[in-house]
């Protein structure tokens, strides 16, 4: 059987890894497009005809459906398979669906929005390093960690037997989107001293990172000792 679709992007892109986790959880095969070259492939007329802004990641499905934006790709993959109700919330349960969506938007607006400038400045070095700006993004990310820690602590206090954000027994899209942003933050930017302040969040990331779906996409979790912020 042909794969459900293929993703265009450069190697090691955490947004691609998140999509791969969602696809694996939902029983969908999504492969990385072979021979993709950033700033080459995505500037061709063929690529721009499918994805007019030339952005990555971008998903091309076997039925010809094309979709850009990492969050939208994950949302679509979550809805397209047999475990959609688990990942997005049961049909008709609009409060659960809304809460999952809240975490999805939180991941993009509070975690990814601060992660990407750090990657561009410190890892890819596409922009000059700016200590003030770097510290601002780190502080904003740290503030966001508080929301995750609060949710996980509340679940534990309530006697929940899992560390999932929704408090239930199964992984949802909320967990994939949030953990998929926390992994690169903990890997490269947030060191042991800061992580010590959010023990439930660290344990949560470690638990999810050890699952087959996350391991296959992200590889083994190797958190940095000092990072940019100790």
N, CA, C and O of each residue as an XYZ file, in Angstrom:
920
protein
N       0.849     -1.200      0.000
C       0.000      0.000      0.000
C       0.886      1.252      0.000
O       1.885      1.326      0.715
N       0.499      2.216     -0.807
C       1.269      3.458     -0.880
C       1.156      4.224      0.427
O       0.135      4.130      1.109
N       2.186      4.980      0.789
C       2.111      5.803      2.000
C       0.944      6.776      1.939
O       0.498      7.160      0.857
N       0.458      7.168      3.099
C      -0.619      8.152      3.170
C      -0.177      9.476      2.558
O      -0.966     10.186      1.935
N       1.099      9.791      2.748
C       1.610     11.048      2.201
C       3.093     11.186      2.453
O       3.724     10.311      3.046
N       3.640     12.298      1.993
C       5.053     12.592      2.209
C       5.209     14.035      2.653
O       4.427     14.910      2.281
N       6.239     14.261      3.459
C       6.520     15.587      3.994
C       7.807     16.122      3.385
O       8.830     15.438      3.332
N       7.725     17.356      2.932
C       8.904     18.054      2.419
C       9.487     18.896      3.547
O       8.778     19.687      4.169
N      10.780     18.724      3.807
C      11.466     19.565      4.778
C      12.927     19.160      4.847
O      13.338     18.168      4.246
N      13.703     19.934      5.582
C      15.104     19.599      5.807
C      15.203     18.604      6.967
O      14.270     18.508      7.764
N      16.306     17.866      7.078
C      16.463     16.848      8.125
C      16.440     17.444      9.524
O      16.916     18.557      9.747
N      15.889     16.700     10.449
C      15.936     17.086     11.853
C      14.953     18.151     12.273
O      15.098     18.723     13.353
N      13.961     18.436     11.460
C      12.990     19.486     11.773
C      11.989     18.947     12.802
O      11.289     17.970     12.533
N      11.921     19.578     13.974
C      11.043     19.080     15.035
C       9.580     19.086     14.626
O       8.802     18.267     15.115
N       9.189     19.994     13.737
C       7.794     20.010     13.296
C       7.474     18.776     12.452
O       6.358     18.260     12.501
N       8.448     18.308     11.683
C       8.275     17.054     10.945
C       8.186     15.898     11.924
O       7.346     15.012     11.763
N       9.044     15.897     12.940
C       9.010     14.824     13.933
C       7.648     14.753     14.617
O       7.124     13.662     14.841
N       7.076     15.900     14.947
C       5.745     15.887     15.573
C       4.712     15.262     14.642
O       3.875     14.471     15.077
N       4.772     15.617     13.366
C       3.836     15.040     12.404
C       4.028     13.532     12.292
O       3.057     12.786     12.166
N       5.279     13.086     12.338
C       5.553     11.655     12.260
C       4.997     10.925     13.479
O       4.505      9.803     13.356
N       5.070     11.545     14.645
C       4.503     10.939     15.852
C       2.991     10.808     15.713
O       2.429      9.749     15.994
N       2.334     11.877     15.282
C       0.881     11.834     15.111
C       0.493     10.754     14.103
O      -0.426      9.973     14.345
N       1.192     10.717     12.983
C       0.890      9.718     11.960
C       1.049      8.309     12.510
O       0.200      7.449     12.273
N       2.131      8.066     13.242
C       2.373      6.732     13.799
C       1.289      6.355     14.801
O       0.814      5.219     14.796
N       0.897      7.277     15.648
C      -0.166      7.001     16.615
C      -1.478      6.678     15.914
O      -2.294      5.915     16.431
N      -1.676      7.258     14.744
C      -2.942      7.107     14.023
C      -2.872      6.054     12.924
O      -3.795      5.940     12.117
N      -1.793      5.287     12.883
C      -1.696      4.203     11.917
C      -1.515      4.648     10.491
O      -1.911      3.938      9.566
N      -0.917      5.828     10.287
C      -0.712      6.359      8.943
C       0.779      6.362      8.619
O       1.599      6.715      9.468
N       1.129      5.976      7.411
C       2.519      6.025      6.982
C       2.780      7.340      6.254
O       2.208      7.609      5.197
N       3.640      8.135      6.832
C       4.029      9.405      6.222
C       5.546      9.412      6.118
O       6.245      9.294      7.124
N       6.045      9.548      4.917
C       7.484      9.489      4.684
C       8.030     10.885      4.413
O       7.287     11.804      4.070
N       9.329     11.024      4.572
C       9.982     12.279      4.209
C      10.306     12.249      2.717
O      10.838     11.262      2.208
N       9.985     13.324      2.031
C      10.228     13.393      0.593
C      11.720     13.257      0.309
O      12.526     13.972      0.904
N      12.100     12.352     -0.588
C      13.529     12.168     -0.878
C      14.085     13.327     -1.701
O      13.369     13.989     -2.452
N      15.377     13.544     -1.532
C      16.123     14.505     -2.361
C      15.646     15.946     -2.203
O      15.847     16.768     -3.098
N      15.009     16.259     -1.062
C      14.598     17.647     -0.848
C      15.814     18.488     -0.492
O      16.634     18.076      0.328
N      15.939     19.659     -1.098
C      17.007     20.602     -0.789
C      16.390     21.942     -0.400
O      15.702     22.577     -1.200
N      16.641     22.355      0.816
C      16.101     23.620      1.295
C      16.649     24.764      0.463
O      17.835     24.794      0.136
N      15.777     25.707      0.122
C      16.097     26.880     -0.694
C      16.375     26.518     -2.151
O      16.773     27.376     -2.939
N      16.171     25.264     -2.507
C      16.287     24.846     -3.902
C      14.963     24.214     -4.338
O      14.260     24.744     -5.199
N      14.640     23.071     -3.726
C      13.399     22.373     -4.068
C      12.180     23.259     -3.855
O      11.273     23.302     -4.686
N      12.174     23.969     -2.722
C      10.986     24.758     -2.383
C      10.917     26.101     -3.112
O      10.064     26.936     -2.814
N      11.829     26.298     -4.074
C      11.748     27.484     -4.931
C      11.395     27.124     -6.376
O      11.309     27.997     -7.239
N      11.197     25.852     -6.621
C      10.875     25.423     -7.985
C       9.420     25.722     -8.312
O       8.593     25.783     -7.402
N       9.086     25.908     -9.573
C       7.691     26.143     -9.956
C       6.778     24.997     -9.539
O       5.626     25.226     -9.171
N       7.284     23.761     -9.593
C       6.467     22.606     -9.226
C       6.081     22.656     -7.749
O       4.937     22.382     -7.384
N       7.035     23.005     -6.920
C       6.760     23.082     -5.485
C       5.825     24.249     -5.182
O       4.871     24.102     -4.417
N       6.094     25.390     -5.772
C       5.281     26.575     -5.504
C       3.861     26.435     -6.025
O       2.948     27.095     -5.529
N       3.667     25.581     -7.021
C       2.308     25.330     -7.502
C       1.480     24.603     -6.447
O       0.260     24.755     -6.386
N       2.156     23.814     -5.623
C       1.466     23.078     -4.557
C       1.436     23.873     -3.256
O       0.449     23.845     -2.520
N       2.529     24.582     -2.983
C       2.685     25.314     -1.726
C       3.183     26.725     -2.063
O       4.391     26.962     -2.081
N       2.270     27.658     -2.329
C       2.635     28.952     -2.912
C       3.644     29.779     -2.121
O       4.349     30.602     -2.707
N       3.731     29.584     -0.812
C       4.683     30.376     -0.032
C       6.057     29.707      0.055
O       7.003     30.297      0.577
N       6.164     28.502     -0.444
C       7.447     27.818     -0.438
C       7.929     27.403      0.934
O       9.124     27.184      1.133
N       7.008     27.292      1.892
C       7.400     26.985      3.268
C       7.539     25.483      3.491
O       7.020     24.664      2.733
N       8.266     25.152      4.569
C       8.337     23.791      5.059
C       8.060     23.828      6.565
O       8.300     24.842      7.221
N       7.551     22.711      7.107
C       7.202     21.486      6.407
C       5.939     21.649      5.564
O       5.128     22.548      5.783
N       5.806     20.759      4.609
C       4.632     20.743      3.747
C       4.270     19.291      3.466
O       5.143     18.457      3.226
N       2.986     19.002      3.497
C       2.487     17.639      3.332
C       1.795     17.478      1.990
O       0.920     18.266      1.634
N       2.192     16.454      1.250
C       1.513     16.082      0.010
C       0.967     14.672      0.186
O       1.732     13.721      0.349
N      -0.359     14.536      0.155
C      -0.995     13.243      0.388
C      -1.124     12.452     -0.909
O      -1.044     13.000     -2.009
N      -1.326     11.156     -0.744
C      -1.419     10.273     -1.905
C      -2.598     10.637     -2.807
O      -2.567     10.375     -4.009
N      -3.634     11.238     -2.227
C      -4.799     11.631     -3.028
C      -4.638     13.008     -3.662
O      -5.569     13.519     -4.286
N      -3.454     13.615     -3.504
C      -3.201     14.922     -4.116
C      -3.454     16.105     -3.208
O      -3.150     17.239     -3.577
N      -4.008     15.868     -2.020
C      -4.262     16.964     -1.089
C      -2.944     17.498     -0.548
O      -2.105     16.725     -0.086
N      -2.754     18.813     -0.601
C      -1.513     19.449     -0.156
C      -1.808     20.425      0.975
O      -2.808     21.142      0.952
N      -0.919     20.440      1.963
C      -1.158     21.249      3.154
C       0.177     21.735      3.713
O       1.130     20.966      3.834
N       0.228     23.009      4.047
C       1.403     23.588      4.699
C       1.051     23.964      6.136
O      -0.091     23.800      6.566
N       2.036     24.467      6.871
C       1.956     24.865      8.279
C       1.967     23.619      9.177
O       1.091     22.759      9.085
N       2.980     23.551     10.042
C       3.185     22.374     10.862
C       2.004     22.010     11.736
O       1.662     20.834     11.856
N       1.371     23.008     12.355
C       0.220     22.735     13.207
C      -0.950     22.170     12.436
O      -1.612     21.241     12.898
N      -1.211     22.719     11.269
C      -2.313     22.239     10.440
C      -2.055     20.810      9.960
O      -2.977     19.998      9.890
N      -0.802     20.510      9.632
C      -0.446     19.159      9.201
C      -0.731     18.156     10.314
O      -1.325     17.106     10.070
N      -0.310     18.477     11.530
C      -0.560     17.575     12.651
C      -2.052     17.418     12.923
O      -2.521     16.318     13.211
N      -2.791     18.510     12.832
C      -4.244     18.453     13.036
C      -4.893     17.545     12.010
O      -5.765     16.746     12.350
N      -4.475     17.660     10.756
C      -5.054     16.841      9.693
C      -4.713     15.366      9.892
O      -5.581     14.503      9.756
N      -3.469     15.080     10.208
C      -3.069     13.689     10.426
C      -3.789     13.088     11.625
O      -4.100     11.897     11.627
N      -4.055     13.896     12.639
C      -4.794     13.418     13.807
C      -6.232     13.077     13.456
O      -6.820     12.166     14.038
N      -6.796     13.806     12.506
C      -8.203     13.598     12.129
C      -8.382     12.523     11.066
O      -9.498     12.058     10.835
N      -7.287     12.125     10.417
C      -7.399     11.292      9.213
C      -7.328      9.795      9.461
O      -7.446      9.012      8.517
N      -7.138      9.380     10.697
C      -6.985      7.962     10.974
C      -7.971      7.447     12.003
O      -8.826      8.199     12.473
N      -7.865      6.170     12.362
C      -8.847      5.530     13.240
C      -8.804      5.993     14.694
O      -9.746      5.733     15.442
N      -7.740      6.669     15.110
C      -7.645      7.121     16.501
C      -7.902      8.616     16.638
O      -7.396      9.267     17.552
N      -8.702      9.148     15.708
C      -9.007     10.578     15.734
C      -9.694     10.991     17.028
O      -9.393     12.052     17.575
N     -10.602     10.175     17.519
C     -11.326     10.534     18.738
C     -10.393     10.595     19.938
O     -10.580     11.424     20.829
N      -9.396      9.731     19.967
C      -8.408      9.775     21.044
C      -7.554     11.026     20.942
O      -7.324     11.711     21.938
N      -7.088     11.323     19.744
C      -6.134     12.409     19.561
C      -6.777     13.781     19.666
O      -6.172     14.715     20.193
N      -8.002     13.906     19.167
C      -8.658     15.218     19.087
C      -9.828     15.383     20.040
O     -10.353     16.487     20.189
N     -10.245     14.301     20.688
C     -11.412     14.346     21.558
C     -12.604     13.684     20.901
O     -12.751     13.761     19.681
N     -13.466     13.030     21.681
C     -14.625     12.319     21.120
C     -15.570     13.260     20.384
O     -15.710     14.431     20.740
N     -16.211     12.728     19.358
C     -17.211     13.495     18.607
C     -18.314     13.964     19.556
O     -18.849     13.178     20.338
N     -18.640     15.232     19.479
C     -19.692     15.797     20.318
C     -19.203     16.323     21.653
O     -19.909     17.087     22.311
N     -17.995     15.926     22.069
C     -17.451     16.413     23.340
C     -16.644     17.682     23.047
O     -15.414     17.665     22.992
N     -17.367     18.762     22.864
C     -16.716     19.974     22.390
C     -15.809     20.603     23.444
O     -14.892     21.347     23.099
N     -16.047     20.318     24.708
C     -15.179     20.878     25.745
C     -13.815     20.185     25.737
O     -12.778     20.839     25.846
N     -13.826     18.867     25.609
C     -12.553     18.154     25.519
C     -11.807     18.561     24.257
O     -10.595     18.776     24.290
N     -12.528     18.668     23.147
C     -11.903     19.089     21.896
C     -11.304     20.490     22.030
O     -10.206     20.756     21.540
N     -12.031     21.372     22.694
C     -11.538     22.739     22.871
C     -10.316     22.779     23.779
O      -9.399     23.566     23.544
N     -10.290     21.941     24.810
C      -9.144     21.925     25.711
C      -7.900     21.401     24.995
O      -6.802     21.922     25.189
N      -8.075     20.380     24.177
C      -6.952     19.878     23.381
C      -6.471     20.971     22.429
O      -5.269     21.187     22.277
N      -7.417     21.656     21.792
C      -7.051     22.744     20.883
C      -6.322     23.858     21.626
O      -5.402     24.469     21.083
N      -6.729     24.126     22.866
C      -6.049     25.146     23.667
C      -4.569     24.793     23.838
O      -3.703     25.658     23.708
N      -4.282     23.530     24.129
C      -2.895     23.092     24.279
C      -2.144     23.161     22.954
O      -0.963     23.505     22.922
N      -2.824     22.837     21.873
C      -2.188     22.907     20.552
C      -1.777     24.345     20.239
O      -0.649     24.592     19.813
N      -2.684     25.284     20.448
C      -2.363     26.688     20.195
C      -1.306     27.194     21.175
O      -0.435     27.978     20.798
N      -1.379     26.754     22.418
C      -0.366     27.116     23.411
C       1.018     26.670     22.946
O       1.981     27.430     23.043
N       1.118     25.454     22.447
C       2.407     24.945     21.976
C       2.982     25.847     20.890
O       4.181     26.124     20.876
N       2.124     26.304     19.980
C       2.604     27.132     18.872
C       2.921     28.558     19.304
O       3.933     29.123     18.887
N       2.068     29.140     20.132
C       2.223     30.560     20.463
C       3.190     30.806     21.615
O       3.837     31.852     21.657
N       3.302     29.865     22.552
C       4.125     30.093     23.730
C       5.438     29.305     23.724
O       6.416     29.740     24.333
N       5.475     28.169     23.056
C       6.697     27.361     23.031
C       7.433     27.509     21.704
O       8.596     27.911     21.682
N       6.771     27.191     20.606
C       7.437     27.241     19.301
C       7.860     28.661     18.950
O       8.928     28.860     18.371
N       7.052     29.638     19.286
C       7.387     31.023     18.939
C       8.661     31.488     19.637
O       9.342     32.390     19.149
N       8.980     30.886     20.760
C      10.230     31.223     21.453
C      11.361     30.268     21.096
O      12.532     30.641     21.168
N      11.025     29.050     20.715
C      12.037     28.079     20.304
C      12.685     28.449     18.974
O      13.907     28.374     18.843
N      11.888     28.846     17.987
C      12.415     29.077     16.646
C      13.495     30.161     16.604
O      14.522     29.946     15.961
N      13.315     31.322     17.260
C      14.408     32.306     17.229
C      15.700     31.780     17.847
O      16.791     32.127     17.395
N      15.581     30.944     18.878
C      16.769     30.356     19.491
C      17.480     29.427     18.518
O      18.708     29.432     18.428
N      16.706     28.632     17.792
C      17.290     27.737     16.796
C      17.990     28.539     15.711
O      19.111     28.219     15.317
N      17.322     29.585     15.229
C      17.875     30.387     14.137
C      19.155     31.099     14.566
O      20.104     31.189     13.787
N      19.188     31.606     15.804
C      20.366     32.333     16.276
C      21.491     31.414     16.741
O      22.656     31.631     16.408
N      21.137     30.389     17.510
C      22.165     29.621     18.215
C      22.595     28.351     17.495
O      23.753     27.948     17.614
N      21.700     27.709     16.751
C      22.037     26.450     16.101
C      22.300     26.627     14.608
O      23.341     26.211     14.100
N      21.348     27.249     13.910
C      21.503     27.427     12.470
C      22.394     28.617     12.132
O      22.985     28.688     11.054
N      22.477     29.561     13.090
C      23.310     30.763     12.927
C      22.968     31.540     11.652
O      23.849     32.032     10.947
N      21.677     31.632     11.380
C      21.206     32.405     10.235
C      21.054     33.877     10.585
O      20.958     34.728      9.700
N      21.032     34.174     11.891
C      21.000     35.553     12.373
C      22.118     35.729     13.394
O      22.492     34.766     14.063
N      22.655     36.933     13.528
C      23.682     37.165     14.547
C      23.129     36.897     15.949
O      21.968     37.191     16.230
N      23.955     36.346     16.809
C      23.536     36.094     18.185
C      23.273     37.415     18.905
O      24.097     38.329     18.891
N      22.104     37.486     19.531
C      21.699     38.681     20.274
C      21.346     38.224     21.688
O      20.290     37.632     21.910
N      22.224     38.500     22.629
C      22.032     37.995     23.989
C      20.735     38.501     24.610
O      20.021     37.747     25.271
N      20.432     39.785     24.395
C      19.206     40.336     24.959
C      17.971     39.654     24.420
O      17.066     39.300     25.176
N      17.935     39.470     23.109
C      16.781     38.807     22.496
C      16.709     37.346     22.933
O      15.630     36.820     23.205
N      17.863     36.704     22.997
C      17.910     35.310     23.430
C      17.343     35.169     24.842
O      16.530     34.282     25.100
N      17.766     36.029     25.739
C      17.279     35.970     27.120
C      15.786     36.248     27.197
O      15.086     35.669     28.028
N      15.299     37.126     26.341
C      13.869     37.419     26.320
C      13.064     36.183     25.923
O      12.042     35.881     26.540
N      13.519     35.471     24.897
C      12.803     34.265     24.462
C      12.900     33.155     25.504
O      11.939     32.416     25.720
N      14.047     33.040     26.141
C      14.198     32.035     27.192
C      13.265     32.331     28.364
O      12.645     31.422     28.916
N      13.168     33.598     28.739
C      12.282     33.973     29.846
C      10.827     33.686     29.501
O      10.061     33.233     30.352
N      10.448     33.946     28.262
C       9.071     33.676     27.841
C       8.791     32.178     27.825
O       7.705     31.739     28.202
N       9.778     31.396     27.385
C       9.616     29.944     27.387
C       9.492     29.425     28.815
O       8.658     28.565     29.096
N      10.304     29.937     29.696
C      10.252     29.513     31.093
C       8.887     29.828     31.710
O       8.351     29.032     32.482
N       8.339     30.970     31.371
C       7.006     31.326     31.863
C       5.980     30.305     31.375
O       5.080     29.917     32.119
N       6.121     29.872     30.120
C       5.195     28.893     29.560
C       5.322     27.541     30.254
O       4.335     26.821     30.402
N       6.539     27.197     30.678
C       6.708     25.924     31.379
C       5.808     25.857     32.611
O       5.357     24.782     33.005
N       5.554     27.013     33.212
C       4.730     27.044     34.414
C       3.330     26.508     34.174
O       2.758     25.855     35.047
N       2.778     26.773     33.013
C       1.433     26.268     32.696
C       1.442     24.744     32.598
O       0.538     24.075     33.098
N       2.470     24.207     31.951
C       2.572     22.756     31.822
C       2.761     22.116     33.193
O       2.097     21.133     33.522
N       3.666     22.674     33.987
C       3.932     22.135     35.321
C       2.685     22.173     36.192
O       2.403     21.229     36.931
N       1.943     23.267     36.098
C       0.710     23.392     36.883
C      -0.295     22.309     36.498
O      -0.902     21.688     37.371
N      -0.475     22.080     35.202
C      -1.436     21.080     34.745
C      -1.033     19.685     35.207
O      -1.874     18.914     35.669
N       0.236     19.362     35.085
C       0.696     18.032     35.471
C       0.644     17.840     36.983
O       0.330     16.749     37.459
N       0.948     18.884     37.735
C       0.865     18.813     39.189
C      -0.570     18.650     39.638
O      -0.851     17.889     40.565
N      -1.485     19.361     38.986
C      -2.905     19.244     39.303
C      -3.403     17.834     39.027
O      -4.154     17.275     39.827
N      -2.996     17.255     37.904
C      -3.392     15.887     37.589
C      -2.902     14.916     38.652
O      -3.640     14.034     39.090
N      -1.643     15.088     39.065
C      -1.069     14.193     40.070
C      -1.792     14.336     41.411
O      -2.048     13.344     42.093
N      -2.120     15.574     41.783
C      -2.823     15.815     43.036
C      -4.208     15.197     43.026
O      -4.713     14.755     44.058
N      -4.819     15.171     41.841
C      -6.158     14.599     41.702
C      -6.131     13.078     41.667
O      -7.179     12.438     41.581
N      -4.938     12.497     41.732
C      -4.835     11.053     41.753
C      -4.827     10.399     40.390
O      -5.050      9.193     40.280
N      -4.571     11.177     39.345
C      -4.527     10.592     38.003
C      -3.344      9.627     37.897
O      -2.291      9.855     38.491
N      -3.529      8.564     37.144
C      -2.501      7.546     37.017
C      -1.598      7.779     35.815
O      -0.702      6.976     35.552
N      -1.815      8.844     35.098
C      -0.964      9.143     33.950
C      -0.419     10.553     34.087
O      -0.865     11.342     34.920
N       0.564     10.844     33.237
C       1.131     12.191     33.212
C       0.648     12.973     31.999
O       1.185     14.041     31.706
N      -0.351     12.468     31.292
C      -0.816     13.157     30.099
C      -1.535     14.450     30.468
O      -2.156     14.556     31.525
N      -1.435     15.432     29.568
C      -1.968     16.753     29.872
C      -3.471     16.749     30.114
O      -3.968     17.501     30.952
N      -4.199     15.903     29.381
C      -5.648     15.873     29.540
C      -6.093     15.041     30.736
O      -7.286     14.963     31.032
N      -5.142     14.424     31.419
C      -5.473     13.671     32.627
C      -6.046     12.296     32.385
O      -6.378     11.588     33.336
N      -6.169     11.898     31.121
C      -6.730     10.595     30.800
C      -5.670      9.542     30.581
O      -4.484      9.798     30.791
N      -6.087      8.347     30.156
C      -5.155      7.226     30.017
C      -4.445      7.144     28.672
O      -3.637      6.240     28.459
N      -4.737      8.090     27.745
C      -4.169      7.985     26.409
C      -3.565      9.322     25.953
O      -4.006     10.398     26.355
N      -2.547      9.211     25.105
C      -1.919     10.388     24.513
C      -2.896     11.096     23.588
O      -3.617     10.449     22.829
N      -2.923     12.413     23.649
C      -3.725     13.203     22.723
C      -2.803     14.101     21.896
O      -1.594     14.153     22.119
N      -3.399     14.799     20.946
C      -2.619     15.745     20.147
C      -1.981     16.809     21.032
O      -0.915     17.328     20.702
N      -2.615     17.135     22.140
C      -2.037     18.101     23.077
C      -0.647     17.666     23.521
O       0.282     18.472     23.549
N      -0.508     16.402     23.864
C       0.772     15.882     24.334
C       1.830     15.902     23.239
O       2.988     16.237     23.490
N       1.430     15.546     22.035
C       2.392     15.508     20.933
C       2.909     16.906     20.623
O       4.111     17.104     20.446
N       2.008     17.866     20.558
C       2.409     19.219     20.177
C       3.273     19.870     21.258
O       4.270     20.521     20.945
N       2.899     19.702     22.516
C       3.654     20.313     23.603
C       4.996     19.614     23.789
O       6.035     20.272     23.848
N       4.984     18.288     23.881
C       6.242     17.563     24.078
C       7.161     17.723     22.882
O       8.380     17.795     23.039
N       6.590     17.777     21.690
C       7.397     17.953     20.491
C       8.134     19.277     20.443
O       9.131     19.405     19.732
N       7.659     20.266     21.190
C       8.371     21.544     21.313
C       9.310     21.544     22.515
O      10.364     22.179     22.483
N       8.926     20.830     23.578
C       9.768     20.788     24.767
C      11.054     19.993     24.532
O      12.099     20.328     25.089
N      10.984     18.956     23.721
C      12.180     18.137     23.484
C      13.337     18.975     22.934
O      14.423     18.931     23.513
N      13.163     19.738     21.844
C      14.302     20.545     21.375
C      14.706     21.641     22.354
O      15.879     22.014     22.402
N      13.774     22.160     23.127
C      14.138     23.152     24.138
C      15.035     22.528     25.201
O      16.049     23.113     25.583
N      14.666     21.340     25.680
C      15.453     20.672     26.716
C      16.758     20.112     26.150
O      17.743     19.968     26.873
N      16.758     19.802     24.873
C      17.956     19.233     24.261
C      19.059     20.264     24.085
O      20.239     19.952     24.252
N      18.679     21.489     23.749
C      19.685     22.477     23.350
C      19.723     23.760     24.167
O      20.741     24.451     24.151
N      18.652     24.108     24.884
C      18.581     25.460     25.424
C      18.297     25.573     26.923
O      18.734     26.538     27.549
N      17.591     24.634     27.504
C      17.199     24.726     28.909
C      17.975     23.683     29.698
O      17.741     22.484     29.546
N      18.901     24.138     30.544
C      19.791     23.236     31.243
C      19.203     22.655     32.522
O      18.044     22.891     32.862
N      20.043     21.884     33.225
C      19.598     21.125     34.389
C      19.082     22.016     35.518
O      18.127     21.651     36.204
N      19.699     23.172     35.716
C      19.268     24.050     36.809
C      17.840     24.527     36.605
O      17.045     24.521     37.545
N      17.508     24.936     35.400
C      16.146     25.376     35.127
C      15.175     24.193     35.168
O      14.064     24.322     35.680
N      15.582     23.067     34.641
C      14.693     21.902     34.628
C      14.357     21.421     36.040
O      13.296     20.840     36.268
N      15.269     21.666     36.987
C      15.016     21.253     38.364
C      13.794     21.949     38.960
O      13.210     21.465     39.930
N      13.415     23.078     38.380
C      12.265     23.825     38.883
C      10.936     23.271     38.363
O       9.871     23.647     38.853
N      10.997     22.376     37.368
C       9.771     21.851     36.757
C       9.858     20.325     36.680
O       9.856     19.758     35.587
N       9.934     19.660     37.840
C      10.173     18.210     37.850
C       9.084     17.386     37.174
O       9.379     16.383     36.524
N       7.826     17.802     37.322
C       6.746     17.032     36.698
C       6.807     17.142     35.175
O       6.519     16.178     34.465
N       7.182     18.311     34.684
C       7.298     18.506     33.240
C       8.440     17.669     32.682
O       8.307     17.057     31.622
N       9.558     17.641     33.391
C      10.709     16.851     32.934
C      10.348     15.363     32.902
O      10.658     14.671     31.932
N       9.698     14.872     33.953
C       9.303     13.462     33.989
C       8.317     13.141     32.867
O       8.381     12.076     32.254
N       7.418     14.068     32.612
C       6.432     13.911     31.535
C       7.119     13.798     30.181
O       6.789     12.914     29.391
N       8.067     14.681     29.908
C       8.797     14.635     28.639
C       9.604     13.341     28.533
O       9.638     12.718     27.472
N      10.243     12.941     29.610
C      11.022     11.708     29.594
C      10.140     10.497     29.309
O      10.523      9.613     28.544
N       8.960     10.458     29.924
C       8.041      9.343     29.706
C       7.609      9.248     28.242
O       7.644      8.174     27.641
N       7.204     10.382     27.681
C       6.738     10.370     26.302
C       7.875     10.123     25.325
O       7.706      9.404     24.340
N       9.032     10.715     25.593
C      10.175     10.549     24.695
C      10.622      9.102     24.605
O      11.270      8.712     23.634
N      10.282      8.299     25.608
C      10.674      6.890     25.621
C       9.689      5.981     24.881
O       9.963      4.794     24.703
N       8.549      6.523     24.449
C       7.593      5.699     23.704
C       8.113      5.448     22.293
O       8.920      6.219     21.773
N       7.650      4.373     21.683
C       8.146      4.002     20.353
C       7.919      5.104     19.331
O       8.798      5.393     18.519
N       6.746      5.717     19.366
C       6.423      6.734     18.364
C       7.374      7.925     18.451
O       7.839      8.425     17.427
N       7.662      8.376     19.661
C       8.584      9.505     19.822
C      10.021      9.088     19.531
O      10.769      9.836     18.901
N      10.409      7.907     19.980
C      11.767      7.432     19.718
C      12.040      7.310     18.226
O      13.103      7.704     17.746
N      11.080      6.766     17.500
C      11.268      6.593     16.057
C      11.424      7.936     15.349
O      12.172      8.046     14.377
N      10.719      8.955     15.836
C      10.751     10.269     15.177
C      11.906     11.136     15.668
O      12.661     11.680     14.862
N      12.046     11.265     16.979
C      13.015     12.194     17.564
C      14.348     11.545     17.903
O      15.356     12.240     18.030
N      14.372     10.220     18.053
C      15.562      9.559     18.554
C      15.627      9.649     20.065
O      14.754     10.259     20.681
N      16.653      9.050     20.682
C      16.778      9.080     22.148
C      16.896     10.506     22.676
O      17.545     11.357     22.069
N      16.259     10.747     23.810
C      16.292     12.067     24.436
C      17.627     12.281     25.145
O      18.013     11.486     26.002
N      18.324     13.346     24.790
C      19.597     13.698     25.428
C      19.521     15.162     25.850
O      19.841     16.065     25.077
N      19.095     15.373     27.082
C      18.925     16.735     27.561
C      20.281     17.361     27.890
O      21.177     16.705     28.421
N      20.404     18.645     27.560
C      21.679     19.339     27.775
C      21.884     19.626     29.251
O      20.926     19.692     30.021
N      23.126     19.794     29.633
C      23.443     20.076     31.022
C      23.301     21.562     31.335
O      22.714     21.935     32.350
N      23.838     22.403     30.461
C      23.777     23.848     30.701
C      22.945     24.570     29.661
O      22.150     25.441     30.013
N      23.103     24.233     28.394
C      22.354     24.908     27.350
C      22.675     26.390     27.297
O      23.775     26.812     27.657
N      21.720     27.166     26.853
C      21.885     28.611     26.826
C      21.587     29.191     28.210
O      22.192     30.180     28.623
N      20.656     28.571     28.911
C      20.282     29.002     30.259
C      20.447     27.825     31.205
O      19.793     26.797     31.031
N      21.305     27.959     32.193
C      21.543     26.868     33.136
C      20.294     26.444     33.841
O      20.331     25.533     34.669
